[in-house]
Short mmCIF file of C-alpha atoms (C1' of nucleotides) in Angstrom, two decimals:
data_model
loop_
_atom_site.label_atom_id
_atom_site.label_comp_id
_atom_site.label_asym_id
_atom_site.label_seq_id
_atom_site.Cartn_x
_atom_site.Cartn_y
_atom_site.Cartn_z
CA MET T 198 116.93 -14.08 -38.54
CA ASN T 199 118.59 -11.82 -41.00
CA LEU T 200 119.93 -9.03 -38.89
CA ASN T 201 121.91 -7.12 -41.47
CA LYS T 202 120.96 -3.54 -42.09
CA TYR T 203 120.00 -3.61 -45.74
CA ASN T 204 117.65 -6.48 -45.09
CA GLN T 205 115.93 -4.57 -42.32
CA ILE T 206 115.51 -1.59 -44.62
CA TYR T 207 114.21 -3.90 -47.34
CA GLN T 208 111.70 -5.44 -44.92
CA SER T 209 110.60 -2.05 -43.71
CA LEU T 210 110.06 -0.59 -47.18
CA SER T 211 108.51 -3.71 -48.71
CA SER T 212 105.98 -3.95 -45.86
CA ASP T 213 105.15 -0.30 -46.33
CA ILE T 214 104.48 -0.98 -49.99
CA VAL T 215 102.46 -4.15 -49.43
CA GLU T 216 100.43 -2.47 -46.72
CA GLY T 217 99.61 0.39 -49.03
CA LYS T 218 101.54 3.19 -47.34
CA TYR T 219 103.01 3.69 -50.79
CA GLU T 220 100.89 3.01 -53.83
CA ALA T 221 101.85 2.27 -57.40
CA GLY T 222 103.13 5.50 -58.91
CA ASP T 223 104.33 6.96 -55.60
CA VAL T 224 107.97 7.89 -55.25
CA LEU T 225 109.92 6.55 -52.27
CA PRO T 226 112.02 9.01 -50.24
CA SER T 227 115.32 9.68 -51.98
CA GLU T 228 118.42 7.68 -51.10
CA HIS T 229 119.76 10.70 -49.26
CA LYS T 230 116.64 10.93 -47.09
CA LEU T 231 116.62 7.20 -46.46
CA LEU T 232 120.24 7.07 -45.37
CA ARG T 233 119.57 9.79 -42.82
CA GLN T 234 116.32 8.19 -41.75
CA PHE T 235 117.92 4.78 -41.18
CA GLY T 236 121.28 6.12 -40.08
CA VAL T 237 123.31 4.08 -42.57
CA SER T 238 125.61 4.72 -45.50
CA ARG T 239 124.37 5.25 -48.99
CA GLU T 240 125.54 1.88 -50.36
CA THR T 241 123.53 0.13 -47.66
CA VAL T 242 120.37 1.98 -48.64
CA ARG T 243 121.13 1.19 -52.26
CA LYS T 244 121.43 -2.53 -51.53
CA ALA T 245 117.95 -2.50 -50.01
CA LEU T 246 116.55 -0.56 -52.97
CA SER T 247 118.19 -2.97 -55.42
CA LEU T 248 116.42 -5.86 -53.73
CA LEU T 249 113.12 -4.02 -53.97
CA GLN T 250 113.75 -3.49 -57.66
CA GLU T 251 114.74 -7.12 -58.32
CA ASN T 252 111.62 -8.34 -56.61
CA GLY T 253 109.29 -6.10 -58.56
CA TYR T 254 108.39 -3.54 -55.91
CA ILE T 255 110.01 -0.46 -57.40
CA GLN T 256 111.56 0.91 -60.54
CA LYS T 257 114.55 3.18 -60.00
CA MET T 258 114.87 6.09 -62.38
CA LYS T 259 117.94 8.22 -62.73
CA GLY T 260 117.24 11.81 -61.90
CA LYS T 261 113.71 11.02 -60.73
CA GLY T 262 113.65 8.58 -57.87
CA SER T 263 112.39 5.14 -56.88
CA VAL T 264 108.86 4.70 -58.17
CA VAL T 265 106.59 2.05 -56.69
CA ILE T 266 105.30 -0.39 -59.34
CA TYR T 267 103.92 -3.03 -57.02
CA ASN T 268 100.29 -3.79 -57.45
CA PRO T 269 98.53 -5.91 -54.82
CA SER T 270 96.63 -7.72 -57.60
CA MET T 271 99.77 -9.56 -58.62
CA ASN T 272 99.88 -12.46 -56.26
CA LEU T 273 102.89 -14.54 -57.15
CA THR T 274 101.48 -18.03 -57.08
CA VAL T 275 103.72 -20.95 -57.84
CA SER T 276 106.52 -18.56 -58.60
CA HIS T 277 109.80 -18.55 -56.80
CA LEU T 278 111.20 -21.22 -54.62
CA THR T 279 108.83 -21.82 -51.78
CA SER T 280 107.51 -25.00 -50.32
CA PHE T 281 103.89 -25.87 -50.66
CA LYS T 282 103.10 -24.70 -47.17
CA GLU T 283 104.80 -21.38 -47.64
CA VAL T 284 102.94 -20.78 -50.88
CA GLN T 285 99.72 -21.61 -49.11
CA ALA T 286 100.27 -18.91 -46.54
CA GLN T 287 100.08 -16.28 -49.27
CA GLN T 288 96.95 -17.73 -50.73
CA THR T 289 93.33 -17.88 -49.78
CA ARG T 290 92.81 -21.58 -50.29
CA VAL T 291 93.91 -23.89 -47.54
CA TYR T 292 94.59 -27.41 -48.70
CA THR T 293 94.80 -30.54 -46.64
CA THR T 294 97.60 -32.93 -47.38
CA VAL T 295 97.14 -36.67 -47.74
CA VAL T 296 100.28 -38.81 -47.83
CA HIS T 297 99.54 -41.46 -50.44
CA THR T 298 102.97 -43.08 -50.63
CA MET T 299 106.02 -42.90 -48.43
CA GLU T 300 108.71 -45.48 -48.92
CA LYS T 301 112.43 -46.04 -49.29
CA ILE T 302 113.81 -46.94 -52.70
CA GLU T 303 117.19 -47.01 -54.39
CA ALA T 304 118.15 -44.20 -56.73
CA GLY T 305 118.95 -46.77 -59.44
CA GLU T 306 115.25 -47.57 -59.70
CA VAL T 307 114.49 -44.06 -60.91
CA PRO T 308 117.28 -43.16 -63.35
CA HIS T 309 115.96 -39.69 -64.18
CA VAL T 310 116.02 -38.80 -60.50
CA GLN T 311 119.40 -40.41 -59.99
CA SER T 312 120.98 -38.32 -62.74
CA ALA T 313 119.17 -35.11 -61.79
CA LEU T 314 120.39 -35.38 -58.21
CA ASP T 315 123.78 -36.71 -59.31
CA LEU T 316 123.67 -39.86 -57.16
CA LYS T 317 125.03 -43.38 -57.14
CA GLY T 318 122.54 -46.12 -57.93
CA GLU T 319 122.68 -47.51 -54.39
CA THR T 320 121.81 -44.24 -52.68
CA LEU T 321 118.64 -44.58 -50.66
CA LEU T 322 115.82 -42.18 -51.42
CA TRP T 323 112.58 -41.26 -49.79
CA GLN T 324 109.81 -41.53 -52.34
CA LEU T 325 106.72 -39.53 -51.51
CA VAL T 326 103.40 -39.02 -53.20
CA ARG T 327 101.09 -36.50 -51.61
CA GLN T 328 97.65 -35.22 -52.56
CA ARG T 329 96.67 -31.63 -51.90
CA LYS T 330 92.94 -31.51 -51.32
CA TYR T 331 90.39 -28.79 -51.04
CA GLU T 332 86.75 -29.48 -50.26
CA GLY T 333 87.28 -33.19 -50.85
CA LYS T 334 88.78 -32.73 -54.30
CA THR T 335 92.42 -33.27 -55.20
CA HIS T 336 93.87 -30.21 -56.92
CA ILE T 337 97.58 -30.94 -56.76
CA VAL T 338 99.66 -34.09 -56.54
CA ASP T 339 103.25 -33.78 -55.36
CA MET T 340 105.77 -36.47 -56.17
CA ASP T 341 109.02 -36.09 -54.30
CA TYR T 342 112.36 -37.76 -53.93
CA PHE T 343 114.65 -36.81 -51.04
CA ILE T 344 118.03 -38.24 -50.11
CA HIS T 345 117.30 -40.61 -47.26
CA ASP T 346 120.50 -40.18 -45.28
CA MET T 347 120.00 -36.45 -45.18
CA MET T 348 116.78 -36.90 -43.26
CA PRO T 349 116.55 -40.43 -41.85
CA GLY T 350 114.05 -39.25 -39.25
CA LEU T 351 111.38 -38.20 -41.74
CA THR T 352 107.91 -39.24 -40.67
CA GLU T 353 104.48 -39.16 -42.19
CA GLU T 354 103.52 -36.38 -39.80
CA ILE T 355 106.34 -34.20 -41.09
CA ALA T 356 105.42 -35.04 -44.69
CA GLN T 357 101.88 -33.99 -43.94
CA ASP T 358 103.00 -30.72 -42.41
CA SER T 359 106.01 -29.06 -44.00
CA ILE T 360 109.16 -30.88 -45.04
CA TYR T 361 110.91 -27.59 -45.76
CA GLU T 362 110.34 -26.35 -42.26
CA TYR T 363 111.80 -29.62 -40.98
CA ILE T 364 114.87 -29.34 -43.19
CA GLU T 365 115.57 -25.73 -42.33
CA LYS T 366 114.57 -25.52 -38.69
CA ARG T 367 115.27 -29.03 -37.45
CA LEU T 368 118.16 -30.06 -39.64
CA GLY T 369 119.63 -26.58 -40.00
CA HIS T 370 120.11 -26.81 -43.74
CA SER T 371 119.75 -23.81 -45.95
CA ILE T 372 117.65 -24.23 -49.07
CA SER T 373 119.02 -22.00 -51.76
CA TYR T 374 118.02 -22.36 -55.38
CA SER T 375 116.24 -24.54 -57.90
CA HIS T 376 115.80 -25.25 -61.55
CA LYS T 377 112.20 -25.48 -62.63
CA GLU T 378 110.48 -26.78 -65.71
CA ILE T 379 106.82 -26.40 -66.59
CA THR T 380 105.22 -28.78 -69.05
CA PHE T 381 101.79 -30.05 -69.97
CA LYS T 382 101.24 -33.82 -69.84
CA PRO T 383 98.45 -36.33 -70.28
CA MET T 384 97.44 -37.94 -67.00
CA THR T 385 98.93 -41.28 -66.12
CA GLU T 386 96.87 -44.05 -64.55
CA LEU T 387 98.15 -43.03 -61.15
CA ASP T 388 97.15 -39.44 -61.83
CA ILE T 389 93.62 -40.49 -62.68
CA GLU T 390 93.46 -42.60 -59.55
CA LEU T 391 94.60 -39.64 -57.43
CA PHE T 392 92.72 -36.82 -59.11
CA GLY T 393 89.67 -38.79 -60.15
CA PRO T 394 88.17 -38.40 -63.63
CA VAL T 395 88.55 -34.81 -64.81
CA THR T 396 88.40 -32.94 -68.09
CA PRO T 397 90.77 -32.47 -69.72
CA PRO T 398 92.80 -35.43 -68.47
CA TYR T 399 95.94 -33.36 -68.47
CA THR T 400 98.19 -31.91 -65.79
CA ALA T 401 100.52 -28.96 -65.64
CA ASN T 402 103.75 -30.35 -64.24
CA VAL T 403 106.19 -28.19 -62.35
CA LYS T 404 109.37 -30.20 -62.06
CA SER T 405 112.12 -28.84 -59.87
CA VAL T 406 115.52 -29.86 -58.63
CA VAL T 407 116.21 -28.03 -55.41
CA HIS T 408 119.69 -27.30 -54.05
CA LEU T 409 121.10 -26.35 -50.68
CA SER T 410 123.35 -23.34 -50.30
CA ASP T 411 126.40 -25.59 -50.52
CA ALA T 412 125.12 -26.53 -54.00
CA THR T 413 124.08 -30.07 -53.03
CA PRO T 414 120.98 -31.18 -54.93
CA PHE T 415 118.66 -32.69 -52.34
CA GLN T 416 115.13 -32.77 -53.73
CA TYR T 417 113.50 -33.87 -56.94
CA ASN T 418 109.92 -32.70 -57.08
CA VAL T 419 107.14 -32.93 -59.60
CA SER T 420 104.12 -30.92 -58.68
CA LYS T 421 101.15 -31.86 -60.82
CA HIS T 422 98.30 -29.41 -61.10
CA LEU T 423 94.97 -29.83 -62.82
CA ALA T 424 95.69 -28.24 -66.19
CA SER T 425 92.48 -26.24 -66.25
CA GLU T 426 93.27 -24.62 -62.90
CA PHE T 427 96.97 -24.03 -63.26
CA ARG T 428 98.35 -20.53 -63.14
CA PHE T 429 102.00 -19.54 -62.82
CA VAL T 430 102.75 -15.89 -62.23
CA ASP T 431 106.15 -14.34 -62.57
CA PHE T 432 107.92 -11.01 -62.52
CA SER T 433 111.01 -10.72 -64.61
CA ARG T 434 113.50 -8.07 -65.56
CA ARG T 435 115.40 -7.71 -68.75
CA PHE T 436 119.12 -7.40 -68.59
CA THR T 437 120.08 -7.91 -65.04
CA GLY T 438 123.54 -7.64 -66.47
CA GLU T 439 123.31 -9.59 -69.70
CA MET V 173 126.74 -0.77 -75.00
CA ASN V 174 127.13 -1.19 -71.31
CA LEU V 175 130.58 0.11 -70.63
CA ASN V 176 130.63 -0.06 -66.87
CA LYS V 177 133.28 -2.20 -65.27
CA TYR V 178 131.19 -4.72 -63.39
CA ASN V 179 129.27 -5.52 -66.54
CA GLN V 180 132.46 -6.18 -68.44
CA ILE V 181 133.64 -8.51 -65.70
CA TYR V 182 130.24 -10.21 -65.70
CA GLN V 183 130.41 -10.67 -69.46
CA SER V 184 133.93 -12.01 -69.28
CA LEU V 185 133.20 -14.54 -66.55
CA SER V 186 129.82 -15.64 -67.88
CA SER V 187 131.29 -16.29 -71.33
CA ASP V 188 134.08 -18.28 -69.73
CA ILE V 189 131.49 -20.40 -67.96
CA VAL V 190 129.25 -20.87 -70.99
CA GLU V 191 132.23 -21.74 -73.17
CA GLY V 192 133.32 -24.36 -70.69
CA LYS V 193 136.51 -22.77 -69.41
CA TYR V 194 134.95 -23.36 -66.01
CA GLU V 195 132.75 -26.37 -65.47
CA ALA V 196 130.10 -27.08 -62.88
CA GLY V 197 131.89 -27.69 -59.60
CA ASP V 198 134.91 -25.54 -60.44
CA VAL V 199 135.76 -22.62 -58.19
CA LEU V 200 136.25 -19.20 -59.75
CA PRO V 201 139.35 -17.21 -58.77
CA SER V 202 138.84 -15.49 -55.42
CA GLU V 203 137.57 -11.93 -55.24
CA HIS V 204 141.05 -10.83 -54.28
CA LYS V 205 142.57 -12.43 -57.38
CA LEU V 206 139.83 -11.05 -59.61
CA LEU V 207 140.23 -7.50 -58.38
CA ARG V 208 143.92 -7.63 -59.16
CA GLN V 209 143.30 -9.35 -62.49
CA PHE V 210 140.77 -6.74 -63.61
CA GLY V 211 142.38 -3.82 -61.81
CA VAL V 212 139.23 -2.74 -59.98
CA SER V 213 138.03 -2.43 -56.41
CA ARG V 214 136.54 -5.29 -54.50
CA GLU V 215 132.96 -3.99 -54.54
CA THR V 216 133.11 -3.83 -58.31
CA VAL V 217 134.17 -7.47 -58.55
CA ARG V 218 131.46 -8.34 -56.06
CA LYS V 219 128.79 -6.66 -58.17
CA ALA V 220 129.78 -8.81 -61.12
CA LEU V 221 129.76 -11.96 -58.98
CA SER V 222 126.34 -11.08 -57.56
CA LEU V 223 124.95 -10.87 -61.08
CA LEU V 224 126.45 -14.27 -61.89
CA GLN V 225 124.80 -15.68 -58.79
CA GLU V 226 121.40 -14.11 -59.54
CA ASN V 227 121.45 -15.51 -63.02
CA GLY V 228 122.28 -19.03 -61.95
CA TYR V 229 125.92 -19.25 -63.00
CA ILE V 230 127.57 -19.53 -59.61
CA GLN V 231 126.89 -20.15 -55.95
CA LYS V 232 128.96 -18.09 -53.55
CA MET V 233 130.04 -19.80 -50.38
CA LYS V 234 131.48 -18.04 -47.39
CA GLY V 235 134.96 -19.28 -46.63
CA LYS V 236 135.06 -21.41 -49.77
CA GLY V 237 134.66 -19.37 -52.90
CA SER V 238 132.42 -18.95 -55.93
CA VAL V 239 131.45 -22.35 -57.25
CA VAL V 240 130.16 -22.76 -60.79
CA ILE V 241 126.71 -24.39 -60.90
CA TYR V 242 125.87 -23.63 -64.52
CA ASN V 243 125.17 -26.63 -66.63
CA PRO V 244 124.95 -26.20 -70.40
CA SER V 245 121.98 -28.61 -70.48
CA MET V 246 119.77 -25.97 -68.91
CA ASN V 247 118.77 -23.88 -71.85
CA LEU V 248 116.43 -21.22 -70.60
CA THR V 249 113.68 -21.33 -73.14
CA VAL V 250 110.75 -18.99 -72.76
CA SER V 251 112.19 -17.74 -69.52
CA HIS V 252 113.04 -14.14 -68.82
CA LEU V 253 112.02 -11.13 -70.77
CA THR V 254 113.23 -11.52 -74.29
CA SER V 255 111.47 -10.93 -77.53
CA PHE V 256 110.68 -13.81 -79.79
CA LYS V 257 113.64 -13.09 -82.00
CA GLU V 258 116.05 -12.88 -79.11
CA VAL V 259 114.79 -16.17 -77.72
CA GLN V 260 115.25 -17.70 -81.15
CA ALA V 261 118.90 -16.77 -81.22
CA GLN V 262 119.52 -19.00 -78.23
CA GLN V 263 117.66 -21.88 -79.74
CA THR V 264 118.28 -24.35 -82.49
CA ARG V 265 114.98 -23.96 -84.25
CA VAL V 266 114.57 -21.02 -86.56
CA TYR V 267 110.97 -20.05 -87.12
CA THR V 268 109.53 -17.98 -89.89
CA THR V 269 107.00 -15.35 -88.97
CA VAL V 270 103.71 -14.84 -90.78
CA VAL V 271 101.76 -11.70 -89.97
CA HIS V 272 98.14 -12.84 -89.93
CA THR V 273 96.53 -9.65 -88.63
CA MET V 274 97.76 -6.10 -88.27
CA GLU V 275 95.22 -3.40 -87.65
CA LYS V 276 94.40 -0.37 -85.57
CA ILE V 277 91.70 -0.65 -82.92
CA GLU V 278 90.56 1.33 -79.91
CA ALA V 279 91.55 0.16 -76.45
CA GLY V 280 87.89 0.23 -75.42
CA GLU V 281 87.21 -2.71 -77.73
CA VAL V 282 89.49 -4.95 -75.66
CA PRO V 283 88.76 -4.10 -72.03
CA HIS V 284 91.24 -6.59 -70.54
CA VAL V 285 94.01 -4.98 -72.56
CA GLN V 286 92.82 -1.48 -71.74
CA SER V 287 92.96 -2.12 -68.00
CA ALA V 288 96.22 -4.08 -68.12
CA LEU V 289 97.94 -1.24 -69.96
CA ASP V 290 96.08 1.40 -67.96
CA LEU V 291 94.67 3.25 -70.96
CA LYS V 292 91.71 5.39 -71.89
CA GLY V 293 89.11 3.75 -74.09
CA GLU V 294 89.90 5.99 -77.05
CA THR V 295 93.61 5.18 -77.11
CA LEU V 296 94.60 3.64 -80.42
CA LEU V 297 96.28 0.26 -80.37
CA TRP V 298 98.09 -1.86 -82.87
CA GLN V 299 96.56 -5.31 -82.85
CA LEU V 300 98.82 -8.01 -84.21
CA VAL V 301 98.45 -11.73 -84.71
CA ARG V 302 101.54 -13.54 -85.88
CA GLN V 303 102.22 -17.20 -86.57
CA ARG V 304 105.61 -18.71 -85.85
CA LYS V 305 106.19 -21.53 -88.29
CA TYR V 306 108.72 -24.27 -88.61
CA GLU V 307 108.74 -26.70 -91.52
CA GLY V 308 105.33 -25.49 -92.60
CA LYS V 309 103.71 -26.09 -89.24
CA THR V 310 102.60 -23.37 -86.83
CA HIS V 311 104.11 -23.89 -83.39
CA ILE V 312 103.43 -20.56 -81.76
CA VAL V 313 100.84 -17.83 -82.23
CA ASP V 314 101.60 -14.40 -80.84
CA MET V 315 98.80 -11.96 -80.16
CA ASP V 316 100.02 -8.48 -79.38
CA TYR V 317 98.70 -5.05 -78.52
CA PHE V 318 101.00 -2.05 -78.71
CA ILE V 319 100.19 1.59 -78.10
CA HIS V 320 99.84 3.07 -81.56
CA ASP V 321 101.17 6.56 -80.86
CA MET V 322 104.34 5.13 -79.43
CA MET V 323 105.16 3.55 -82.76
CA PRO V 324 103.03 5.06 -85.52
CA GLY V 325 105.56 3.95 -88.11
CA LEU V 326 105.16 0.23 -87.46
CA THR V 327 105.04 -1.79 -90.65
CA GLU V 328 104.39 -5.39 -91.54
CA GLU V 329 108.07 -5.80 -92.36
CA ILE V 330 109.05 -4.75 -88.85
CA ALA V 331 106.40 -7.02 -87.35
CA GLN V 332 107.84 -9.86 -89.36
CA ASP V 333 111.35 -9.12 -88.18
CA SER V 334 111.72 -7.91 -84.60
CA ILE V 335 109.50 -5.32 -82.99
CA TYR V 336 111.74 -5.18 -79.93
CA GLU V 337 114.75 -4.30 -82.01
CA TYR V 338 112.69 -1.53 -83.61
CA ILE V 339 111.56 -0.17 -80.25
CA GLU V 340 114.99 -0.20 -78.70
CA LYS V 341 117.25 0.69 -81.61
CA ARG V 342 115.00 2.89 -83.74
CA LEU V 343 112.79 4.49 -81.13
CA GLY V 344 115.41 4.53 -78.39
CA HIS V 345 113.11 3.16 -75.72
CA SER V 346 114.40 0.92 -73.00
CA ILE V 347 112.40 -2.22 -72.29
CA SER V 348 112.68 -3.04 -68.64
CA TYR V 349 110.39 -5.53 -66.96
CA SER V 350 107.26 -7.59 -67.32
CA HIS V 351 104.65 -9.54 -65.46
CA LYS V 352 104.01 -12.97 -66.89
CA GLU V 353 101.30 -15.53 -66.44
CA ILE V 354 101.29 -19.08 -67.74
CA THR V 355 98.04 -20.96 -68.16
CA PHE V 356 96.67 -23.83 -70.25
CA LYS V 357 93.57 -23.15 -72.33
CA PRO V 358 91.39 -25.00 -74.82
CA MET V 359 91.92 -23.75 -78.36
CA THR V 360 89.58 -21.12 -79.68
CA GLU V 361 88.25 -21.25 -83.23
CA LEU V 362 90.92 -18.79 -84.28
CA ASP V 363 93.57 -20.98 -82.68
CA ILE V 364 92.37 -24.00 -84.64
CA GLU V 365 92.39 -21.97 -87.81
CA LEU V 366 95.96 -20.84 -87.18
CA PHE V 367 97.45 -24.02 -85.77
CA GLY V 368 95.36 -26.47 -87.76
CA PRO V 369 93.80 -29.51 -86.08
CA VAL V 370 96.09 -30.83 -83.36
CA THR V 371 95.78 -33.13 -80.37
CA PRO V 372 95.19 -32.15 -77.69
CA PRO V 373 93.42 -28.95 -78.75
CA TYR V 374 95.06 -26.98 -75.98
CA THR V 375 97.59 -24.20 -75.86
CA ALA V 376 100.01 -23.03 -73.23
CA ASN V 377 99.46 -19.30 -72.98
CA VAL V 378 102.21 -17.00 -71.80
CA LYS V 379 100.56 -13.68 -71.16
CA SER V 380 102.78 -10.74 -70.39
CA VAL V 381 102.48 -7.03 -69.79
CA VAL V 382 105.76 -5.41 -70.69
CA HIS V 383 106.97 -2.08 -69.28
CA LEU V 384 109.59 0.45 -70.30
CA SER V 385 112.20 1.63 -67.84
CA ASP V 386 110.09 4.69 -67.05
CA ALA V 387 107.42 2.21 -65.89
CA THR V 388 105.07 2.83 -68.83
CA PRO V 389 103.23 -0.34 -69.83
CA PHE V 390 103.52 -0.55 -73.60
CA GLN V 391 102.82 -4.11 -74.70
CA TYR V 392 100.20 -6.72 -74.00
CA ASN V 393 101.25 -10.06 -75.38
CA VAL V 394 99.77 -13.52 -75.38
CA SER V 395 102.09 -16.13 -76.75
CA LYS V 396 100.25 -19.34 -77.47
CA HIS V 397 102.26 -22.53 -77.72
CA LEU V 398 101.08 -26.00 -78.66
CA ALA V 399 100.48 -27.49 -75.23
CA SER V 400 102.16 -30.78 -76.01
CA GLU V 401 105.37 -29.02 -77.05
CA PHE V 402 105.48 -26.33 -74.42
CA ARG V 403 108.38 -26.17 -72.00
CA PHE V 404 109.20 -23.28 -69.70
CA VAL V 405 112.50 -23.44 -67.88
CA ASP V 406 113.42 -21.24 -64.98
CA PHE V 407 116.11 -20.71 -62.41
CA SER V 408 115.03 -19.23 -59.13
CA ARG V 409 116.59 -18.37 -55.81
CA ARG V 410 115.01 -18.44 -52.43
CA PHE V 411 115.23 -15.36 -50.31
CA THR V 412 116.79 -12.71 -52.38
CA GLY V 413 116.06 -10.61 -49.36
CA GLU V 414 112.58 -11.72 -48.33
"C1'" DG X 188 121.57 24.73 -60.22
"C1'" DA X 189 119.73 21.54 -57.08
"C1'" DG X 190 118.32 17.03 -56.56
"C1'" DT X 191 118.16 12.45 -58.10
"C1'" DG X 192 120.20 7.76 -58.94
"C1'" DG X 193 124.70 5.04 -61.13
"C1'" DT X 194 129.42 3.78 -60.65
"C1'" DC X 195 133.65 3.22 -58.30
"C1'" DT X 196 137.17 3.38 -54.74
"C1'" DA X 197 140.00 2.09 -50.40
"C1'" DG X 198 139.62 0.49 -46.36
"C1'" DA X 199 137.61 -1.67 -42.27
"C1'" DC X 200 135.74 -5.52 -39.49
"C1'" DC X 201 133.36 -9.83 -39.33
"C1'" DA X 202 132.10 -14.98 -40.08
"C1'" DC X 203 133.17 -19.03 -42.14
"C1'" DT X 204 136.33 -22.89 -44.03
"C1'" DT X 205 140.51 -25.23 -44.41
"C1'" DG X 206 144.91 -26.64 -43.08
"C1'" DA I 9 146.68 -18.84 -39.15
"C1'" DA I 10 145.59 -17.82 -43.74
"C1'" DG I 11 142.23 -17.38 -47.12
"C1'" DT I 12 137.60 -16.88 -48.41
"C1'" DG I 13 133.19 -14.25 -48.91
"C1'" DG I 14 129.57 -10.78 -46.23
"C1'" DT I 15 128.65 -6.28 -44.51
"C1'" DC I 16 129.36 -1.48 -44.00
"C1'" DT I 17 131.39 3.07 -44.33
"C1'" DA I 18 132.72 7.86 -46.26
"C1'" DG I 19 133.64 9.99 -49.97
"C1'" DA I 20 134.20 10.92 -54.93
"C1'" DC I 21 132.62 11.87 -59.69
"C1'" DC I 22 129.23 11.23 -63.21
"C1'" DA I 23 124.57 11.36 -65.91
"C1'" DC I 24 120.07 12.47 -65.79
"C1'" DT I 25 115.67 15.30 -64.64
"C1'" DC I 26 113.23 19.28 -63.44
"C1'" DC I 27 112.68 24.01 -62.60
#
DNA sequence: GAGTGGTCTAGACCACTTG
DNA sequence: AAGTGGTCTAGACCACTCC
């Protein structure tokens, strides 16, 4: 896919770290050694190292070197922009997906979605409600709105598998960024119907508006998790320029 | 503070965007124009633009330009690594801080903290509990553990003001990154004492382990928010190299 | 002083978008 | 064809750490 050099170096080093060839506290080879090892210029090595630093694998220290800070115990759960299926791959639990609702509606019927996706009232949307089940119990409910004309060929089979894979591989779109919001809400009647009676009757809601790389907003998603089970893990740096 | 060129350009452009000189959808001047305007090389301009992109201000598009995607309505609340006081500055609400507890304990007494900060059992810790109040009501409770010997001169006045300011400006340490975890928990007895009786008796807990730029873990913090009021906003990009 | 990462430059070639 | 951003290079000078 990504055949540029710094990405290859990033892949190589990050796999080494994840696989334990370097442990937390170890120092990576110096930039000078890496540029000889990979046969590239220094700036190219530095781009790869910057990515490792941004993503929480290393901490670069002037005069010392690049120290590994990655710890396998930090499994980034809901964090970052990944579809449900992609998140699953990193996790132990394997959920089954049940498509509860899949219908076409007009954006005007859901004003909050219409404004979040910046649409006209007449725009057709796919409305989806999907349950994520594990051992017969619903743990997550996903409510999604997609722009219909962007994916008129959407089927229940695709919705059950991975819509992101469909969008990227079949339709050739590039999913790029999202704005997320996490809140804590009492269950609605629909929630209780889908989750069954649970205590407390609250959900952790991860709302996101997802954009393509041409900045088009194309998905409005609310992912509802049982409040008692919810866990969001994140790595963040201070001052990436601010 | 940060007198390097790409940071200055970043500051200049990000302020322009926040102040509305560029609106969402506008295209920034091209890299070529910017490098002439700022009198720097192209890579330097590109570093500034990359920071803007990482932080959700712009989306760069090959062949087109750098399009502004920042919308003033997205106020990043708890997001990113900022101390309580710094977060406050971006917000409308101004809380008052009440120091409820401030005492020295041994790390061995709080095993989860000891392991998270990677300490010996005998290491002395500052244990702090602080209430964040607004109009007489407690909205947030912060529970903190700091390594005592790193800041033996900590006082209640500092704890009431800003510990981060003290660490960075007085002690000259550089706070660098953190791992965060968000969960929802039923209130403990202490919570009820500090928040008073509220419905639902749940808190949103933001737990973080904060590290200095030499990778030393120095703070264990649990920030408890009233669940019904909690809102965490985040901007995230897909594939920053992965 | 030798080795490390941080910043910056000037120039090259490529891929994409728009007229 | 002209303009845009994406990648990469070779080299420079600096600040910091460690011996």
